[in-house]
Amino acid sequence: MESGLDAIEMALGAVVAAGELAGAVGLVWRGGEARVAAVGWRDIEAGLPMQRDSIFRIASMSKPIVSAAAMTMLQEGRFSLEDPISRVAPEFLVMRVLRDPDGPLDDTTPADRQITFEDLLTHRAGLTQAGFHTGPIDAAHREALGPDLDSPLSPDAWIAGLAALPLVGQPGAAFTYGRSTDLLGLLLARMEGAPLEEVLRHRVFEPLGMTDTGFSVPAEKRHRRAGHYGFDMEGRLKKLPAVPGGAALPERPDDMEFASGGAGLWSTVDDYLAFARTFVDGGLLSRETLALMTANRLTEAQRLGTQMFGMPTFGPGCGFGLGVAVTMDPATAPVIRGKGGMGTVGWPGAYGGWWQADPTDGSVAILLMHNMLELEQLTAGYGLGGYAAIMAFHALATA
């Protein structure tokens, strides 16, 4: 394993040396032992090296955590997958669906049925978010809901704002990536009568010993945060004052009520390992609940027809369960969603984070970095070094 760790350090170091990445932390857990490579810098300007306990924004790697919290409530009988979410959020009792996702907001048809908890957990609720469409729905989302991560709205106001917007697809019809997990998290909080972070702490963080994960970083830990690194419009590595697109404030206010269960968490490789081991060791969820969560629930047409930014989301070898992507064919599963033995799960984050847990060999691989891009930078080819780092890390971690 030591030679493998050296190879990982060299591969990640090459991306850092090329100016494509500030730094990264990679962890491989196998046979009950974790090996960690911390490469590059968490703050280039201050000369602070990346460390094993560096804290990163994990973006959509938050979604599996919130989904697992929901599954703990499911196995307690607090709701069923078939339950309409209007049981908890009557704001969604009557919904409209755009005839054209990029068309006028008033050109709608009634929803065929209500949105269910399963729809939220499988991203088949017909919900979207700002940045995924070119039509009026994009501006409507920004105006109604505010920034993606640090919205000034209260949870109830945010739920009402989302419910007032038309859906971009019929509930259950297609995988449409968007605010489903954000809504799910706020519904869990409403059901528990407590803020989402408190729900996650009680149901996930404390049971698993995750001491560095939350929607903000306490003052006494901020020296461990990895800087927000992205690129300028010439493709040069640059420290950003905040995340791209104004999605979050430079510092989250202590009194902010809204919490993005879809993308708002910070974490470390060791905390995320504690969570990811759920999928190879169990513990947090019963065997039956874990099997339910990790079984593909998309139809073949939904898997093969889903795209994000013009690229296939899954392809023939990958499906989606309840909050996680699932390997269905190890030969053709895409690395970015998790590629291992049958039943391997994962889900990456837009800011560079990636992970997978493979129950066939009991392994977990996690790579955390900040590779923060505006969409036009990605289409211009900037930031591809971060994706190359994921591919190299995966190849070495699973060798």
CSV table of C-alpha atoms in Angstrom, one decimal:
chain,number,residue,atom,x,y,z
A,1,MET,CA,0.0,0.0,0.0
A,2,GLU,CA,2.9,2.3,0.7
A,3,SER,CA,4.1,2.1,-2.9
A,4,GLY,CA,0.5,2.8,-4.0
A,5,LEU,CA,0.3,5.8,-1.7
A,6,ASP,CA,3.6,7.1,-3.2
A,7,ALA,CA,2.1,6.7,-6.7
A,8,ILE,CA,-1.1,8.7,-5.6
A,9,GLU,CA,1.1,11.4,-4.2
A,10,MET,CA,3.1,11.6,-7.4
A,11,ALA,CA,-0.1,11.7,-9.6
A,12,LEU,CA,-1.8,14.4,-7.6
A,13,GLY,CA,1.5,16.3,-7.2
A,14,ALA,CA,1.9,16.4,-11.0
A,15,VAL,CA,-1.5,18.1,-11.3
A,16,VAL,CA,-0.5,20.6,-8.6
A,17,ALA,CA,2.9,21.3,-10.2
A,18,ALA,CA,1.2,22.0,-13.5
A,19,GLY,CA,-0.8,24.8,-11.9
A,20,GLU,CA,-4.1,22.9,-12.4
A,21,LEU,CA,-4.9,22.4,-8.8
A,22,ALA,CA,-3.9,24.1,-5.5
A,23,GLY,CA,-3.9,20.9,-3.5
A,24,ALA,CA,-5.9,17.8,-2.6
A,25,VAL,CA,-6.3,15.1,0.0
A,26,GLY,CA,-6.9,11.5,-1.1
A,27,LEU,CA,-7.8,8.6,1.2
A,28,VAL,CA,-8.0,4.9,0.4
A,29,TRP,CA,-9.5,2.6,3.0
A,30,ARG,CA,-9.1,-1.2,2.6
A,31,GLY,CA,-8.7,-4.1,5.0
A,32,GLY,CA,-9.6,-1.9,8.0
A,33,GLU,CA,-6.7,0.5,7.3
A,34,ALA,CA,-6.8,4.1,5.9
A,35,ARG,CA,-3.9,5.5,3.9
A,36,VAL,CA,-3.9,9.3,3.2
A,37,ALA,CA,-2.0,11.5,0.7
A,38,ALA,CA,-2.1,15.2,1.3
A,39,VAL,CA,-0.6,17.1,-1.6
A,40,GLY,CA,-0.2,20.8,-2.4
A,41,TRP,CA,-1.5,23.8,-0.5
A,42,ARG,CA,-4.7,24.7,1.3
A,43,ASP,CA,-3.6,28.3,1.1
A,44,ILE,CA,-0.9,29.0,-1.6
A,45,GLU,CA,-0.5,32.7,-0.7
A,46,ALA,CA,0.0,32.0,3.0
A,47,GLY,CA,2.2,29.0,2.3
A,48,LEU,CA,0.0,26.6,4.3
A,49,PRO,CA,0.3,23.0,3.1
A,50,MET,CA,-2.7,20.7,2.6
A,51,GLN,CA,-3.1,18.3,5.6
A,52,ARG,CA,-5.1,15.2,6.4
A,53,ASP,CA,-7.6,17.3,8.5
A,54,SER,CA,-8.1,20.1,5.9
A,55,ILE,CA,-11.8,21.0,5.7
A,56,PHE,CA,-13.4,21.3,2.3
A,57,ARG,CA,-16.7,22.3,0.8
A,58,ILE,CA,-18.1,19.0,-0.4
A,59,ALA,CA,-21.0,20.4,-2.6
A,60,SER,CA,-23.2,17.6,-3.8
A,61,MET,CA,-21.4,15.0,-1.7
A,62,SER,CA,-23.8,16.5,0.8
A,63,LYS,CA,-26.7,14.7,-0.9
A,64,PRO,CA,-25.9,11.1,0.1
A,65,ILE,CA,-25.6,12.3,3.7
A,66,VAL,CA,-29.0,13.9,3.8
A,67,SER,CA,-30.4,10.9,1.9
A,68,ALA,CA,-29.0,8.6,4.5
A,69,ALA,CA,-30.6,10.7,7.3
A,70,ALA,CA,-33.9,10.3,5.5
A,71,MET,CA,-33.4,6.6,5.3
A,72,THR,CA,-33.0,6.4,9.1
A,73,MET,CA,-36.4,8.1,9.4
A,74,LEU,CA,-37.8,5.7,6.7
A,75,GLN,CA,-36.8,2.7,8.7
A,76,GLU,CA,-38.4,4.2,11.8
A,77,GLY,CA,-41.7,4.3,9.9
A,78,ARG,CA,-41.8,8.1,9.9
A,79,PHE,CA,-42.8,8.1,6.2
A,80,SER,CA,-43.0,5.7,3.3
A,81,LEU,CA,-41.5,6.2,-0.2
A,82,GLU,CA,-45.0,6.3,-1.7
A,83,ASP,CA,-46.2,9.1,0.6
A,84,PRO,CA,-46.9,12.4,-1.1
A,85,ILE,CA,-44.6,15.2,0.3
A,86,SER,CA,-47.8,17.3,0.7
A,87,ARG,CA,-48.3,15.3,3.9
A,88,VAL,CA,-45.5,17.3,5.4
A,89,ALA,CA,-45.5,20.3,2.9
A,90,PRO,CA,-49.1,21.1,1.9
A,91,GLU,CA,-47.5,23.9,-0.3
A,92,PHE,CA,-46.9,21.1,-2.9
A,93,LEU,CA,-50.5,19.8,-2.9
A,94,VAL,CA,-51.3,21.2,-6.4
A,95,MET,CA,-48.4,21.6,-8.9
A,96,ARG,CA,-48.1,22.8,-12.5
A,97,VAL,CA,-45.6,21.5,-15.1
A,98,LEU,CA,-44.0,23.5,-17.9
A,99,ARG,CA,-44.9,22.2,-21.3
A,100,ASP,CA,-41.4,23.2,-22.4
A,101,PRO,CA,-38.7,23.4,-19.7
A,102,ASP,CA,-37.3,26.5,-21.4
A,103,GLY,CA,-40.6,27.9,-22.3
A,104,PRO,CA,-42.9,30.6,-20.8
A,105,LEU,CA,-43.7,30.2,-17.1
A,106,ASP,CA,-47.4,30.5,-17.7
A,107,ASP,CA,-47.5,27.7,-20.4
A,108,THR,CA,-48.1,24.8,-18.1
A,109,THR,CA,-50.2,21.7,-17.6
A,110,PRO,CA,-51.4,20.1,-14.3
A,111,ALA,CA,-49.1,17.6,-12.6
A,112,ASP,CA,-50.3,14.1,-13.3
A,113,ARG,CA,-49.8,13.2,-9.6
A,114,GLN,CA,-48.3,14.5,-6.4
A,115,ILE,CA,-44.6,14.4,-5.7
A,116,THR,CA,-43.5,11.6,-3.4
A,117,PHE,CA,-40.6,11.1,-1.0
A,118,GLU,CA,-39.2,8.6,-3.5
A,119,ASP,CA,-39.3,11.2,-6.2
A,120,LEU,CA,-37.1,13.5,-4.1
A,121,LEU,CA,-34.7,10.7,-3.2
A,122,THR,CA,-34.4,9.7,-6.9
A,123,HIS,CA,-34.4,13.2,-8.4
A,124,ARG,CA,-37.6,12.4,-10.3
A,125,ALA,CA,-39.7,15.2,-8.7
A,126,GLY,CA,-39.6,17.4,-11.8
A,127,LEU,CA,-37.5,20.0,-9.8
A,128,THR,CA,-34.6,21.9,-11.3
A,129,GLN,CA,-32.4,24.8,-10.1
A,130,ALA,CA,-30.8,27.9,-11.5
A,131,GLY,CA,-28.2,27.3,-14.1
A,132,PHE,CA,-29.7,24.1,-15.6
A,133,HIS,CA,-32.1,25.8,-18.1
A,134,THR,CA,-31.9,28.7,-20.4
A,135,GLY,CA,-35.5,29.8,-20.3
A,136,PRO,CA,-37.4,32.0,-17.8
A,137,ILE,CA,-37.4,29.2,-15.2
A,138,ASP,CA,-33.7,30.0,-14.5
A,139,ALA,CA,-34.3,33.6,-13.5
A,140,ALA,CA,-37.5,32.6,-11.6
A,141,HIS,CA,-35.5,30.3,-9.4
A,142,ARG,CA,-32.8,32.9,-8.7
A,143,GLU,CA,-35.5,35.5,-7.8
A,144,ALA,CA,-37.7,33.2,-5.7
A,145,LEU,CA,-35.0,31.3,-3.8
A,146,GLY,CA,-31.9,33.4,-3.6
A,147,PRO,CA,-28.4,32.0,-3.6
A,148,ASP,CA,-28.1,28.2,-3.8
A,149,LEU,CA,-26.2,27.6,-0.5
A,150,ASP,CA,-26.7,30.7,1.6
A,151,SER,CA,-30.2,31.9,1.0
A,152,PRO,CA,-31.5,34.7,3.3
A,153,LEU,CA,-35.0,33.0,3.3
A,154,SER,CA,-36.3,31.1,6.2
A,155,PRO,CA,-36.9,27.4,5.5
A,156,ASP,CA,-40.7,27.9,5.3
A,157,ALA,CA,-40.3,30.8,3.0
A,158,TRP,CA,-37.9,28.8,0.8
A,159,ILE,CA,-40.3,25.9,0.6
A,160,ALA,CA,-43.2,28.2,-0.3
A,161,GLY,CA,-41.1,29.9,-3.0
A,162,LEU,CA,-40.1,26.6,-4.6
A,163,ALA,CA,-43.7,25.3,-4.5
A,164,ALA,CA,-44.9,28.4,-6.3
A,165,LEU,CA,-42.6,27.6,-9.3
A,166,PRO,CA,-43.7,25.3,-12.1
A,167,LEU,CA,-42.0,21.9,-12.4
A,168,VAL,CA,-39.9,21.1,-15.5
A,169,GLY,CA,-41.2,17.6,-15.8
A,170,GLN,CA,-44.0,15.3,-14.5
A,171,PRO,CA,-43.3,13.7,-11.1
A,172,GLY,CA,-41.7,10.3,-11.6
A,173,ALA,CA,-41.1,10.8,-15.4
A,174,ALA,CA,-37.4,11.6,-15.5
A,175,PHE,CA,-34.2,12.2,-13.6
A,176,THR,CA,-34.0,16.0,-13.3
A,177,TYR,CA,-31.2,17.2,-11.2
A,178,GLY,CA,-32.1,20.2,-9.0
A,179,ARG,CA,-33.4,21.2,-5.6
A,180,SER,CA,-34.8,17.8,-4.6
A,181,THR,CA,-32.3,17.1,-1.8
A,182,ASP,CA,-32.5,20.7,-0.6
A,183,LEU,CA,-36.3,20.2,-0.3
A,184,LEU,CA,-35.9,16.8,1.3
A,185,GLY,CA,-33.5,18.1,4.0
A,186,LEU,CA,-36.0,20.9,4.9
A,187,LEU,CA,-38.8,18.4,5.1
A,188,LEU,CA,-36.8,16.3,7.4
A,189,ALA,CA,-36.2,19.3,9.6
A,190,ARG,CA,-39.9,20.2,9.5
A,191,MET,CA,-40.8,16.6,10.5
A,192,GLU,CA,-38.3,16.7,13.4
A,193,GLY,CA,-39.1,20.2,14.5
A,194,ALA,CA,-35.4,21.1,14.5
A,195,PRO,CA,-32.9,22.8,12.1
A,196,LEU,CA,-31.4,20.5,9.5
A,197,GLU,CA,-27.9,20.6,10.9
A,198,GLU,CA,-29.3,19.4,14.3
A,199,VAL,CA,-31.2,16.6,12.5
A,200,LEU,CA,-28.0,15.5,10.7
A,201,ARG,CA,-26.0,15.8,13.9
A,202,HIS,CA,-28.4,13.6,15.8
A,203,ARG,CA,-29.0,11.0,13.0
A,204,VAL,CA,-25.6,10.9,11.2
A,205,PHE,CA,-22.8,12.9,12.6
A,206,GLU,CA,-22.8,11.9,16.2
A,207,PRO,CA,-23.6,8.2,15.6
A,208,LEU,CA,-20.7,8.0,13.1
A,209,GLY,CA,-18.2,10.2,15.0
A,210,MET,CA,-18.2,12.9,12.3
A,211,THR,CA,-16.8,15.9,14.3
A,212,ASP,CA,-15.7,18.2,11.4
A,213,THR,CA,-18.8,18.2,9.2
A,214,GLY,CA,-21.4,21.0,9.1
A,215,PHE,CA,-22.9,23.8,7.1
A,216,SER,CA,-20.2,26.2,8.4
A,217,VAL,CA,-16.8,25.9,9.9
A,218,PRO,CA,-16.4,27.1,13.6
A,219,ALA,CA,-14.0,29.9,14.1
A,220,GLU,CA,-11.5,27.7,16.0
A,221,LYS,CA,-11.3,25.4,12.9
A,222,ARG,CA,-11.1,28.0,10.1
A,223,HIS,CA,-7.3,27.8,9.9
A,224,ARG,CA,-7.9,24.2,8.5
A,225,ARG,CA,-10.2,25.3,5.7
A,226,ALA,CA,-8.9,24.8,2.2
A,227,GLY,CA,-9.0,28.0,0.2
A,228,HIS,CA,-11.6,28.5,-2.5
A,229,TYR,CA,-9.4,27.9,-5.6
A,230,GLY,CA,-10.6,28.3,-9.2
A,231,PHE,CA,-9.3,30.1,-12.2
A,232,ASP,CA,-9.3,33.5,-13.8
A,233,MET,CA,-10.7,33.9,-17.4
A,234,GLU,CA,-7.2,33.1,-18.8
A,235,GLY,CA,-7.1,29.8,-17.1
A,236,ARG,CA,-4.7,30.7,-14.3
A,237,LEU,CA,-5.2,29.2,-10.8
A,238,LYS,CA,-6.7,31.8,-8.6
A,239,LYS,CA,-7.9,32.1,-5.0
A,240,LEU,CA,-11.6,33.2,-5.0
A,241,PRO,CA,-13.2,35.3,-2.3
A,242,ALA,CA,-16.2,32.9,-2.3
A,243,VAL,CA,-17.7,30.1,-4.4
A,244,PRO,CA,-18.5,30.7,-8.0
A,245,GLY,CA,-21.8,32.2,-9.1
A,246,GLY,CA,-22.5,33.9,-5.8
A,247,ALA,CA,-23.9,30.6,-4.4
A,248,ALA,CA,-22.6,31.3,-0.9
A,249,LEU,CA,-21.4,34.2,1.2
A,250,PRO,CA,-17.7,34.5,2.0
A,251,GLU,CA,-18.7,33.6,5.6
A,252,ARG,CA,-22.0,32.1,6.5
A,253,PRO,CA,-23.8,34.1,9.2
A,254,ASP,CA,-24.4,32.3,12.5
A,255,ASP,CA,-28.1,33.2,12.4
A,256,MET,CA,-28.8,31.9,8.9
A,257,GLU,CA,-31.7,29.6,9.0
A,258,PHE,CA,-31.7,28.1,5.5
A,259,ALA,CA,-29.3,25.1,5.0
A,260,SER,CA,-28.7,23.5,1.7
A,261,GLY,CA,-28.9,19.7,2.2
A,262,GLY,CA,-28.1,19.3,-1.5
A,263,ALA,CA,-24.7,21.1,-1.5
A,264,GLY,CA,-24.0,23.1,1.6
A,265,LEU,CA,-21.8,20.9,3.8
A,266,TRP,CA,-18.1,21.1,4.7
A,267,SER,CA,-16.2,18.0,5.7
A,268,THR,CA,-12.8,16.2,5.9
A,269,VAL,CA,-11.7,12.9,4.4
A,270,ASP,CA,-11.8,11.1,7.7
A,271,ASP,CA,-15.3,12.3,8.4
A,272,TYR,CA,-16.5,11.3,5.0
A,273,LEU,CA,-14.8,7.9,5.4
A,274,ALA,CA,-16.9,7.4,8.6
A,275,PHE,CA,-20.0,8.1,6.5
A,276,ALA,CA,-18.9,6.1,3.4
A,277,ARG,CA,-18.2,3.0,5.5
A,278,THR,CA,-21.9,2.8,6.0
A,279,PHE,CA,-22.1,1.3,2.6
A,280,VAL,CA,-19.5,-1.4,3.2
A,281,ASP,CA,-19.8,-2.0,7.0
A,282,GLY,CA,-23.4,-1.1,7.7
A,283,GLY,CA,-24.1,0.3,11.2
A,284,LEU,CA,-26.1,3.5,10.5
A,285,LEU,CA,-28.8,1.6,8.5
A,286,SER,CA,-30.3,-1.8,8.7
A,287,ARG,CA,-29.3,-4.4,6.1
A,288,GLU,CA,-32.7,-4.1,4.5
A,289,THR,CA,-32.7,-0.3,4.4
A,290,LEU,CA,-29.2,-0.3,3.0
A,291,ALA,CA,-30.3,-2.7,0.2
A,292,LEU,CA,-33.2,-0.5,-0.6
A,293,MET,CA,-31.1,2.6,-0.8
A,294,THR,CA,-28.4,1.0,-3.0
A,295,ALA,CA,-30.7,-0.7,-5.6
A,296,ASN,CA,-31.2,1.1,-8.9
A,297,ARG,CA,-34.7,2.7,-9.2
A,298,LEU,CA,-34.4,4.3,-12.6
A,299,THR,CA,-35.8,2.8,-15.7
A,300,GLU,CA,-33.5,2.0,-18.6
A,301,ALA,CA,-34.9,5.0,-20.5
A,302,GLN,CA,-34.3,7.3,-17.6
A,303,ARG,CA,-30.8,6.1,-17.1
A,304,LEU,CA,-29.8,6.4,-20.8
A,305,GLY,CA,-31.7,9.5,-21.5
A,306,THR,CA,-30.4,11.7,-18.6
A,307,GLN,CA,-27.9,14.4,-19.4
A,308,MET,CA,-26.2,17.2,-17.4
A,309,PHE,CA,-24.7,20.1,-19.4
A,310,GLY,CA,-25.0,18.0,-22.6
A,311,MET,CA,-23.1,15.0,-21.2
A,312,PRO,CA,-24.7,11.6,-20.2
A,313,THR,CA,-25.2,11.4,-16.5
A,314,PHE,CA,-25.2,7.6,-16.1
A,315,GLY,CA,-24.8,5.6,-19.3
A,316,PRO,CA,-25.4,1.8,-19.5
A,317,GLY,CA,-23.3,0.8,-16.6
A,318,CYS,CA,-24.7,3.0,-13.9
A,319,GLY,CA,-28.0,3.5,-12.1
A,320,PHE,CA,-29.3,5.6,-9.2
A,321,GLY,CA,-30.8,4.4,-6.0
A,322,LEU,CA,-32.1,6.5,-3.1
A,323,GLY,CA,-29.6,9.3,-3.0
A,324,VAL,CA,-26.5,7.5,-4.5
A,325,ALA,CA,-25.4,6.4,-7.9
A,326,VAL,CA,-25.0,2.6,-8.2
A,327,THR,CA,-22.7,0.5,-10.4
A,328,MET,CA,-24.7,-1.9,-12.4
A,329,ASP,CA,-22.0,-3.0,-14.9
A,330,PRO,CA,-18.4,-2.6,-13.6
A,331,ALA,CA,-17.1,-2.6,-17.2
A,332,THR,CA,-19.1,0.4,-18.4
A,333,ALA,CA,-19.8,2.4,-15.2
A,334,PRO,CA,-18.4,5.9,-15.4
A,335,VAL,CA,-15.6,6.7,-12.9
A,336,ILE,CA,-17.1,10.1,-12.0
A,337,ARG,CA,-20.2,8.4,-10.5
A,338,GLY,CA,-18.3,5.6,-8.8
A,339,LYS,CA,-16.8,2.6,-10.7
A,340,GLY,CA,-16.1,-0.6,-8.8
A,341,GLY,CA,-17.7,-4.0,-8.3
A,342,MET,CA,-21.4,-4.5,-8.5
A,343,GLY,CA,-23.3,-2.3,-6.1
A,344,THR,CA,-20.5,0.3,-5.7
A,345,VAL,CA,-22.0,3.6,-4.8
A,346,GLY,CA,-20.9,7.3,-5.0
A,347,TRP,CA,-21.8,10.8,-6.0
A,348,PRO,CA,-19.4,13.6,-6.7
A,349,GLY,CA,-19.4,17.3,-5.8
A,350,ALA,CA,-19.3,20.2,-8.2
A,351,TYR,CA,-16.4,21.8,-6.3
A,352,GLY,CA,-14.1,18.9,-7.0
A,353,GLY,CA,-14.8,16.3,-4.4
A,354,TRP,CA,-15.3,12.6,-5.3
A,355,TRP,CA,-15.8,9.3,-3.5
A,356,GLN,CA,-17.0,5.7,-3.9
A,357,ALA,CA,-17.6,2.8,-1.6
A,358,ASP,CA,-17.3,-0.7,-3.0
A,359,PRO,CA,-19.1,-3.5,-1.0
A,360,THR,CA,-17.5,-6.2,-3.1
A,361,ASP,CA,-14.1,-5.7,-1.6
A,362,GLY,CA,-15.0,-3.5,1.4
A,363,SER,CA,-13.0,-0.5,0.1
A,364,VAL,CA,-13.6,3.2,0.2
A,365,ALA,CA,-11.8,5.9,-1.9
A,366,ILE,CA,-12.2,9.7,-1.2
A,367,LEU,CA,-10.6,12.6,-3.0
A,368,LEU,CA,-11.3,16.1,-1.7
A,369,MET,CA,-10.1,19.3,-3.5
A,370,HIS,CA,-11.4,22.7,-4.5
A,371,ASN,CA,-11.6,22.9,-8.3
A,372,MET,CA,-14.2,25.7,-8.5
A,373,LEU,CA,-15.4,26.7,-11.9
A,374,GLU,CA,-17.8,29.0,-13.6
A,375,LEU,CA,-19.8,27.1,-16.3
A,376,GLU,CA,-18.2,29.1,-19.1
A,377,GLN,CA,-14.7,28.2,-17.7
A,378,LEU,CA,-15.5,24.5,-17.8
A,379,THR,CA,-16.8,24.8,-21.4
A,380,ALA,CA,-13.6,26.6,-22.2
A,381,GLY,CA,-11.6,23.7,-21.0
A,382,TYR,CA,-10.3,25.2,-17.7
A,383,GLY,CA,-10.2,23.0,-14.6
A,384,LEU,CA,-9.8,19.7,-16.5
A,385,GLY,CA,-6.8,18.9,-14.3
A,386,GLY,CA,-9.2,18.3,-11.5
A,387,TYR,CA,-11.0,15.7,-13.5
A,388,ALA,CA,-7.7,14.2,-14.5
A,389,ALA,CA,-6.8,13.9,-10.9
A,390,ILE,CA,-10.0,12.0,-10.1
A,391,MET,CA,-9.3,9.6,-13.0
A,392,ALA,CA,-5.7,9.0,-11.9
A,393,PHE,CA,-6.6,8.7,-8.2
A,394,HIS,CA,-9.4,6.2,-9.0
A,395,ALA,CA,-7.0,4.0,-11.1
A,396,LEU,CA,-4.4,3.9,-8.4
A,397,ALA,CA,-6.9,3.6,-5.5
A,398,THR,CA,-8.6,0.6,-7.1
A,399,ALA,CA,-5.5,-1.2,-8.5
